[in-house]
Each structure stands twice: as C-alpha cells, then as structure tokens.
Amino acid sequence: MHPFTDTGLVVRTYDLGEADRIVTLLTERHGLVRAVARAVRRTRSRMGASLEPFAVVEVQIAPGRGRSGLGTVRQASSRESLAHPLVADYPAYTSGCVVLETAERLAGEEGAPTPRLLGLAVNALRSLAEHRREPGLVADAFLLRAMSASGWEPVLDCCVRCGVVGPHRAFHVASGGTVCVHCRPQGCAMLSPGVAEHLSALLAGEWDAVGVSSPAVVRQASGIAAAHLQWHLERDLRSLPLVDRGTVGPVEPVEESRARTTQIS
C-alpha cells in the first residue's frame, strides 16, 4: 500500500525501545491509526514535539504489514498544539484525558473514517484549552455528543421501550434511555427533576439552559452520561476517576456488573 497523508489528533503514545514511539491518531479520512515514529525521542528529532497527546497534526504514514499492522510515520507537522494550556490546568487536563480516551474507544475498527468524532474531540479540547466552559460540563457534553455520533444517543424525551412521550423519571442504561412507569425494569436510576432536561441541553449545546442547573442536577446527569457510555463500551474509562466529580446523589446503582456509575460533573 502507498503512503497516505491525513490530518489527525494524537490520542495516545507509547515508548518503544530506546528512541522510538508508537503513536495512536484519530484521523479525518482513515479513522484510528497506529504507527511507529522512529527516533522521535532523540533531542534532534524534528517530529518529536509534534507527536504528543492533544496535538492536531498533519502526518504522512506508510501503512503497516504483517501481524503487528503498525504503520510508520514518514513526516509530521503540527497544525495546532493544545497540550500546554491543558497541562497547565488540572481540571482541564483531566477532562481532556476523558475526551481522548473516549474518542479512541468510540472510533471502532482501525481505518474506519470518523470525521464527526474527530471534529467533536478537537472542538471539546479547544473549549477546555480556552476555558470557555467549566471543564466537567465540556466533558459531559462531549460524552453525550460522541455517543450520538456513534449511534448510542440516550433517549430522553420519551419512553425508550413503548414511545410514550415524557418526561419520565426513570433511566435504564441497558435500554438506552428513560422509561415510563409501565415499562420500568429493575435496576433503573431515578432521575431528579431537571436531570433529563440538563442532559438534553448538553446534547443540543443550549448552554444558557445548562448554566441554570443546580449542582445536584449536574452531578447526577454526569453520572448518567458516564454509566450510559461505559455500558455500551462494555468497559470502564480509566481517565474518569481522575476527575473530581463529587457524588451523584439520588442515582441508584445501574447494573453494577457492567455499568458502574463513575461520578462526573
């Protein structure tokens, strides 16, 4: 296969040997790509500074062959580096880590284009770097919108089982949204007033409505978003516990074996 050039976000790096580095990028046209950057850890490397997490880069990659499937980075130039402002602010940094890990997990198979997911991730990181919104709210909004882009948007305005228009107070993670009193199974989270509306506002980018939510509503909505994501991923996000999220209040355990509600707000 011939080398290709694409724009991507560096979501993860691993050191390899004495001077090399394995880089995982979420690219615009080739989806998730893993490649080896040779000798980038040496002081004279021109690519080393570009291939760091939170960096948006233009790369040329030679596709890999054999069992490993790892490509090789031929060239890399920085288009936008968001690392410095994020690393300088701990809440923004930990929320940024949630964005990177979520984007990598939702990207699916390597090579599958995910342009909407890439755009959502870069915009969320820019918002965190520029301190436009409270970091936890940015992370929550990204989780919900990224799930929507992946086909897992939670149903919030009607019963996910029978379609009866809400609002409904019960949220069932395994079913994918709110449920009415007639369809409600065991293991539901009971939503406080305003939680479903807060989640809907985050999805739609209605920040004025988000801004009037109480801290208790924000905490519970964050827990619901995290539980919904981790259920569909069938695994926990390692970065979520790094974020100081407080407690979720009245949310009850949601299918504890597969969807622990990691508290985020």
GROMACS .gro file of C-alpha atoms in nm:
model
  265
    1MET     CA    1   0.000   0.000   0.000
    2HIS     CA    2   0.112   0.351  -0.075
    3PRO     CA    3   0.178   0.611   0.198
    4PHE     CA    4  -0.110   0.845   0.274
    5THR     CA    5  -0.131   1.195   0.421
    6ASP     CA    6  -0.405   1.291   0.665
    7THR     CA    7  -0.490   1.527   0.948
    8GLY     CA    8  -0.525   1.369   1.290
    9LEU     CA    9  -0.544   1.416   1.665
   10VAL     CA   10  -0.282   1.238   1.876
   11VAL     CA   11  -0.481   1.046   2.136
   12ARG     CA   12  -0.216   0.818   2.283
   13THR     CA   13   0.159   0.746   2.271
   14TYR     CA   14   0.381   0.459   2.391
   15ASP     CA   15   0.757   0.450   2.414
   16LEU     CA   16   0.918   0.176   2.206
   17GLY     CA   17   1.278   0.072   2.251
   18GLU     CA   18   1.534   0.342   2.322
   19ALA     CA   19   1.424   0.615   2.081
   20ASP     CA   20   1.102   0.517   1.901
   21ARG     CA   21   0.741   0.586   1.991
   22ILE     CA   22   0.411   0.422   1.897
   23VAL     CA   23   0.154   0.690   1.818
   24THR     CA   24  -0.223   0.644   1.806
   25LEU     CA   25  -0.404   0.906   1.598
   26LEU     CA   26  -0.769   0.971   1.524
   27THR     CA   27  -0.753   1.086   1.163
   28GLU     CA   28  -1.001   1.257   0.937
   29ARG     CA   29  -1.016   1.010   0.649
   30HIS     CA   30  -0.855   0.693   0.787
   31GLY     CA   31  -1.008   0.672   1.133
   32LEU     CA   32  -0.794   0.530   1.409
   33VAL     CA   33  -0.434   0.474   1.300
   34ARG     CA   34  -0.142   0.331   1.495
   35ALA     CA   35   0.208   0.387   1.366
   36VAL     CA   36   0.571   0.387   1.479
   37ALA     CA   37   0.757   0.718   1.481
   38ARG     CA   38   1.125   0.632   1.452
   39ALA     CA   39   1.384   0.808   1.666
   40VAL     CA   40   1.140   1.080   1.780
   41ARG     CA   41   1.265   1.066   2.139
   42ARG     CA   42   1.609   1.185   2.038
   43THR     CA   43   1.682   1.551   2.102
   44ARG     CA   44   1.748   1.625   1.736
   45SER     CA   45   1.419   1.481   1.613
   46ARG     CA   46   1.203   1.726   1.420
   47MET     CA   47   0.884   1.526   1.471
   48GLY     CA   48   0.906   1.459   1.843
   49ALA     CA   49   0.739   1.780   1.959
   50SER     CA   50   0.453   1.734   1.712
   51LEU     CA   51   0.361   1.379   1.811
   52GLU     CA   52   0.235   1.438   2.164
   53PRO     CA   53  -0.117   1.387   2.305
   54PHE     CA   54  -0.358   1.679   2.247
   55ALA     CA   55  -0.177   1.779   1.926
   56VAL     CA   56  -0.351   1.818   1.591
   57VAL     CA   57  -0.101   1.720   1.323
   58GLU     CA   58  -0.068   1.656   0.953
   59VAL     CA   59   0.106   1.324   0.904
   60GLN     CA   60   0.230   1.104   0.624
   61ILE     CA   61   0.208   0.737   0.714
   62ALA     CA   62   0.325   0.426   0.537
   63PRO     CA   63   0.068   0.153   0.616
   64GLY     CA   64   0.197  -0.146   0.808
   65ARG     CA   65   0.230  -0.505   0.700
   66GLY     CA   66   0.242  -0.833   0.880
   67ARG     CA   67   0.098  -0.938   1.213
   68SER     CA   68   0.150  -0.610   1.402
   69GLY     CA   69  -0.023  -0.394   1.143
   70LEU     CA   70   0.170  -0.091   1.267
   71GLY     CA   71   0.240   0.176   1.010
   72THR     CA   72   0.540   0.405   1.004
   73VAL     CA   73   0.526   0.783   1.038
   74ARG     CA   74   0.720   0.933   0.748
   75GLN     CA   75   0.652   1.301   0.818
   76ALA     CA   76   0.463   1.500   1.082
   77SER     CA   77   0.396   1.871   1.120
   78SER     CA   78   0.199   2.043   1.392
   79ARG     CA   79  -0.120   2.224   1.296
   80GLU     CA   80  -0.241   2.301   1.647
   81SER     CA   81  -0.098   2.209   1.987
   82LEU     CA   82  -0.340   2.218   2.279
   83ALA     CA   83  -0.114   2.044   2.528
   84HIS     CA   84   0.037   2.346   2.704
   85PRO     CA   85  -0.285   2.519   2.822
   86LEU     CA   86  -0.439   2.185   2.917
   87VAL     CA   87  -0.143   2.056   3.116
   88ALA     CA   88  -0.122   2.389   3.299
   89ASP     CA   89  -0.477   2.349   3.436
   90TYR     CA   90  -0.551   2.022   3.617
   91PRO     CA   91  -0.934   2.019   3.579
   92ALA     CA   92  -0.898   2.097   3.208
   93TYR     CA   93  -0.627   1.833   3.170
   94THR     CA   94  -0.822   1.552   3.335
   95SER     CA   95  -1.133   1.639   3.132
   96GLY     CA   96  -0.913   1.644   2.821
   97CYS     CA   97  -0.790   1.294   2.905
   98VAL     CA   98  -1.154   1.182   2.919
   99VAL     CA   99  -1.206   1.330   2.571
  100LEU     CA  100  -0.902   1.150   2.425
  101GLU     CA  101  -0.983   0.813   2.578
  102THR     CA  102  -1.349   0.832   2.480
  103ALA     CA  103  -1.261   0.928   2.123
  104GLU     CA  104  -1.021   0.635   2.095
  105ARG     CA  105  -1.274   0.385   2.235
  106LEU     CA  106  -1.559   0.505   2.016
  107ALA     CA  107  -1.355   0.514   1.697
  108GLY     CA  108  -1.410   0.143   1.648
  109GLU     CA  109  -1.207  -0.054   1.398
  110GLU     CA  110  -0.884   0.092   1.269
  111GLY     CA  111  -0.919   0.253   0.930
  112ALA     CA  112  -1.291   0.337   0.963
  113PRO     CA  113  -1.341   0.712   0.893
  114THR     CA  114  -1.494   0.906   1.182
  115PRO     CA  115  -1.481   1.273   1.077
  116ARG     CA  116  -1.764   1.381   1.308
  117LEU     CA  117  -1.599   1.221   1.612
  118LEU     CA  118  -1.270   1.390   1.529
  119GLY     CA  119  -1.440   1.729   1.498
  120LEU     CA  120  -1.620   1.685   1.829
  121ALA     CA  121  -1.298   1.587   2.007
  122VAL     CA  122  -1.093   1.877   1.870
  123ASN     CA  123  -1.368   2.130   1.950
  124ALA     CA  124  -1.402   1.996   2.304
  125LEU     CA  125  -1.025   2.022   2.360
  126ARG     CA  126  -1.022   2.376   2.224
  127SER     CA  127  -1.302   2.471   2.462
  128LEU     CA  128  -1.105   2.325   2.753
  129ALA     CA  129  -0.781   2.495   2.647
  130GLU     CA  130  -0.955   2.833   2.611
  131HIS     CA  131  -1.154   2.794   2.934
  132ARG     CA  132  -1.482   2.864   2.758
  133ARG     CA  133  -1.689   2.644   2.991
  134GLU     CA  134  -1.650   2.457   3.317
  135PRO     CA  135  -1.430   2.155   3.232
  136GLY     CA  136  -1.668   1.894   3.369
  137LEU     CA  137  -1.955   2.028   3.161
  138VAL     CA  138  -1.741   2.022   2.848
  139ALA     CA  139  -1.651   1.659   2.916
  140ASP     CA  140  -2.016   1.567   2.977
  141ALA     CA  141  -2.129   1.739   2.658
  142PHE     CA  142  -1.859   1.558   2.462
  143LEU     CA  143  -1.956   1.217   2.604
  144LEU     CA  144  -2.318   1.267   2.501
  145ARG     CA  145  -2.242   1.407   2.155
  146ALA     CA  146  -1.978   1.143   2.084
  147MET     CA  147  -2.228   0.872   2.176
  148SER     CA  148  -2.481   1.036   1.947
  149ALA     CA  149  -2.228   1.034   1.662
  150SER     CA  150  -2.168   0.664   1.728
  151GLY     CA  151  -2.538   0.575   1.727
  152TRP     CA  152  -2.578   0.547   2.104
  153GLU     CA  153  -2.756   0.874   2.184
  154PRO     CA  154  -2.966   0.830   2.501
  155VAL     CA  155  -3.342   0.867   2.460
  156LEU     CA  156  -3.453   1.144   2.693
  157ASP     CA  157  -3.788   1.279   2.572
  158CYS     CA  158  -3.998   0.960   2.566
  159CYS     CA  159  -4.006   0.603   2.691
  160VAL     CA  160  -3.736   0.409   2.510
  161ARG     CA  161  -3.949   0.093   2.521
  162CYS     CA  162  -4.303   0.199   2.430
  163GLY     CA  163  -4.251   0.551   2.294
  164VAL     CA  164  -4.484   0.734   2.532
  165VAL     CA  165  -4.379   1.099   2.544
  166GLY     CA  166  -4.218   1.208   2.871
  167PRO     CA  167  -4.072   1.346   3.077
  168HIS     CA  168  -4.010   1.024   3.269
  169ARG     CA  169  -3.818   0.996   3.594
  170ALA     CA  170  -3.659   0.654   3.542
  171PHE     CA  171  -3.347   0.596   3.329
  172HIS     CA  172  -3.247   0.244   3.231
  173VAL     CA  173  -2.893   0.226   3.099
  174ALA     CA  174  -2.930  -0.118   2.939
  175SER     CA  175  -3.236   0.001   2.745
  176GLY     CA  176  -3.070   0.324   2.639
  177GLY     CA  177  -3.285   0.595   2.791
  178THR     CA  178  -3.579   0.699   3.004
  179VAL     CA  179  -3.866   0.457   3.067
  180CYS     CA  180  -4.224   0.513   3.178
  181VAL     CA  181  -4.378   0.367   3.496
  182HIS     CA  182  -4.536   0.083   3.298
  183CYS     CA  183  -4.214  -0.028   3.125
  184ARG     CA  184  -3.972   0.038   3.408
  185PRO     CA  185  -3.750  -0.267   3.481
  186GLN     CA  186  -3.539  -0.332   3.785
  187GLY     CA  187  -3.205  -0.153   3.807
  188CYS     CA  188  -3.327   0.187   3.690
  189ALA     CA  189  -3.177   0.515   3.808
  190MET     CA  190  -3.441   0.753   3.941
  191LEU     CA  191  -3.380   1.098   3.798
  192SER     CA  192  -3.426   1.415   3.997
  193PRO     CA  193  -3.635   1.690   3.835
  194GLY     CA  194  -3.431   1.870   3.571
  195VAL     CA  195  -3.175   1.595   3.501
  196ALA     CA  196  -3.324   1.480   3.169
  197GLU     CA  197  -3.359   1.844   3.062
  198HIS     CA  198  -2.996   1.912   3.156
  199LEU     CA  199  -2.877   1.615   2.950
  200SER     CA  200  -3.085   1.730   2.654
  201ALA     CA  201  -2.940   2.081   2.683
  202LEU     CA  202  -2.585   1.943   2.682
  203LEU     CA  203  -2.662   1.741   2.370
  204ALA     CA  204  -2.808   2.042   2.192
  205GLY     CA  205  -2.544   2.291   2.308
  206GLU     CA  206  -2.801   2.505   2.489
  207TRP     CA  207  -2.553   2.648   2.736
  208ASP     CA  208  -2.790   2.905   2.883
  209ALA     CA  209  -3.014   2.620   2.998
  210VAL     CA  210  -2.713   2.424   3.121
  211GLY     CA  211  -2.599   2.722   3.327
  212VAL     CA  212  -2.911   2.732   3.542
  213SER     CA  213  -2.889   2.367   3.650
  214SER     CA  214  -2.822   2.308   4.017
  215PRO     CA  215  -2.501   2.132   4.130
  216ALA     CA  216  -2.707   1.827   4.232
  217VAL     CA  217  -2.863   1.806   3.885
  218VAL     CA  218  -2.521   1.844   3.719
  219ARG     CA  219  -2.370   1.567   3.933
  220GLN     CA  220  -2.650   1.321   3.868
  221ALA     CA  221  -2.660   1.396   3.495
  222SER     CA  222  -2.283   1.340   3.479
  223GLY     CA  223  -2.317   1.001   3.644
  224ILE     CA  224  -2.589   0.901   3.399
  225ALA     CA  225  -2.379   1.004   3.098
  226ALA     CA  226  -2.079   0.809   3.227
  227ALA     CA  227  -2.284   0.498   3.304
  228HIS     CA  228  -2.451   0.507   2.962
  229LEU     CA  229  -2.117   0.533   2.782
  230GLN     CA  230  -1.943   0.263   2.981
  231TRP     CA  231  -2.234   0.022   2.938
  232HIS     CA  232  -2.210   0.045   2.560
  233LEU     CA  233  -1.831   0.027   2.562
  234GLU     CA  234  -1.852  -0.275   2.795
  235ARG     CA  235  -1.556  -0.138   2.987
  236ASP     CA  236  -1.470   0.144   3.225
  237LEU     CA  237  -1.280   0.453   3.118
  238ARG     CA  238  -0.957   0.473   3.315
  239SER     CA  239  -0.945   0.852   3.296
  240LEU     CA  240  -1.282   0.919   3.460
  241PRO     CA  241  -1.171   0.852   3.821
  242LEU     CA  242  -0.902   1.119   3.779
  243VAL     CA  243  -1.168   1.387   3.755
  244ASP     CA  244  -1.307   1.531   4.078
  245ARG     CA  245  -1.674   1.471   4.019
  246GLY     CA  246  -1.833   1.480   4.363
  247THR     CA  247  -2.121   1.242   4.436
  248VAL     CA  248  -2.417   1.163   4.223
  249GLY     CA  249  -2.679   1.197   4.495
  250PRO     CA  250  -3.001   1.005   4.435
  251VAL     CA  251  -2.885   0.795   4.142
  252GLU     CA  252  -2.926   0.427   4.228
  253PRO     CA  253  -2.681   0.155   4.115
  254VAL     CA  254  -2.719   0.077   3.744
  255GLU     CA  255  -2.648  -0.288   3.652
  256GLU     CA  256  -2.341  -0.292   3.874
  257SER     CA  257  -2.164  -0.572   3.689
  258ARG     CA  258  -2.128  -0.379   3.362
  259ALA     CA  259  -2.212  -0.013   3.419
  260ARG     CA  260  -2.074   0.133   3.738
  261THR     CA  261  -2.175   0.495   3.756
  262THR     CA  262  -1.844   0.676   3.765
  263GLN     CA  263  -1.925   1.012   3.918
  264ILE     CA  264  -1.853   1.306   3.689
  265SER     CA  265  -1.995   1.655   3.678
   0.00000   0.00000   0.00000
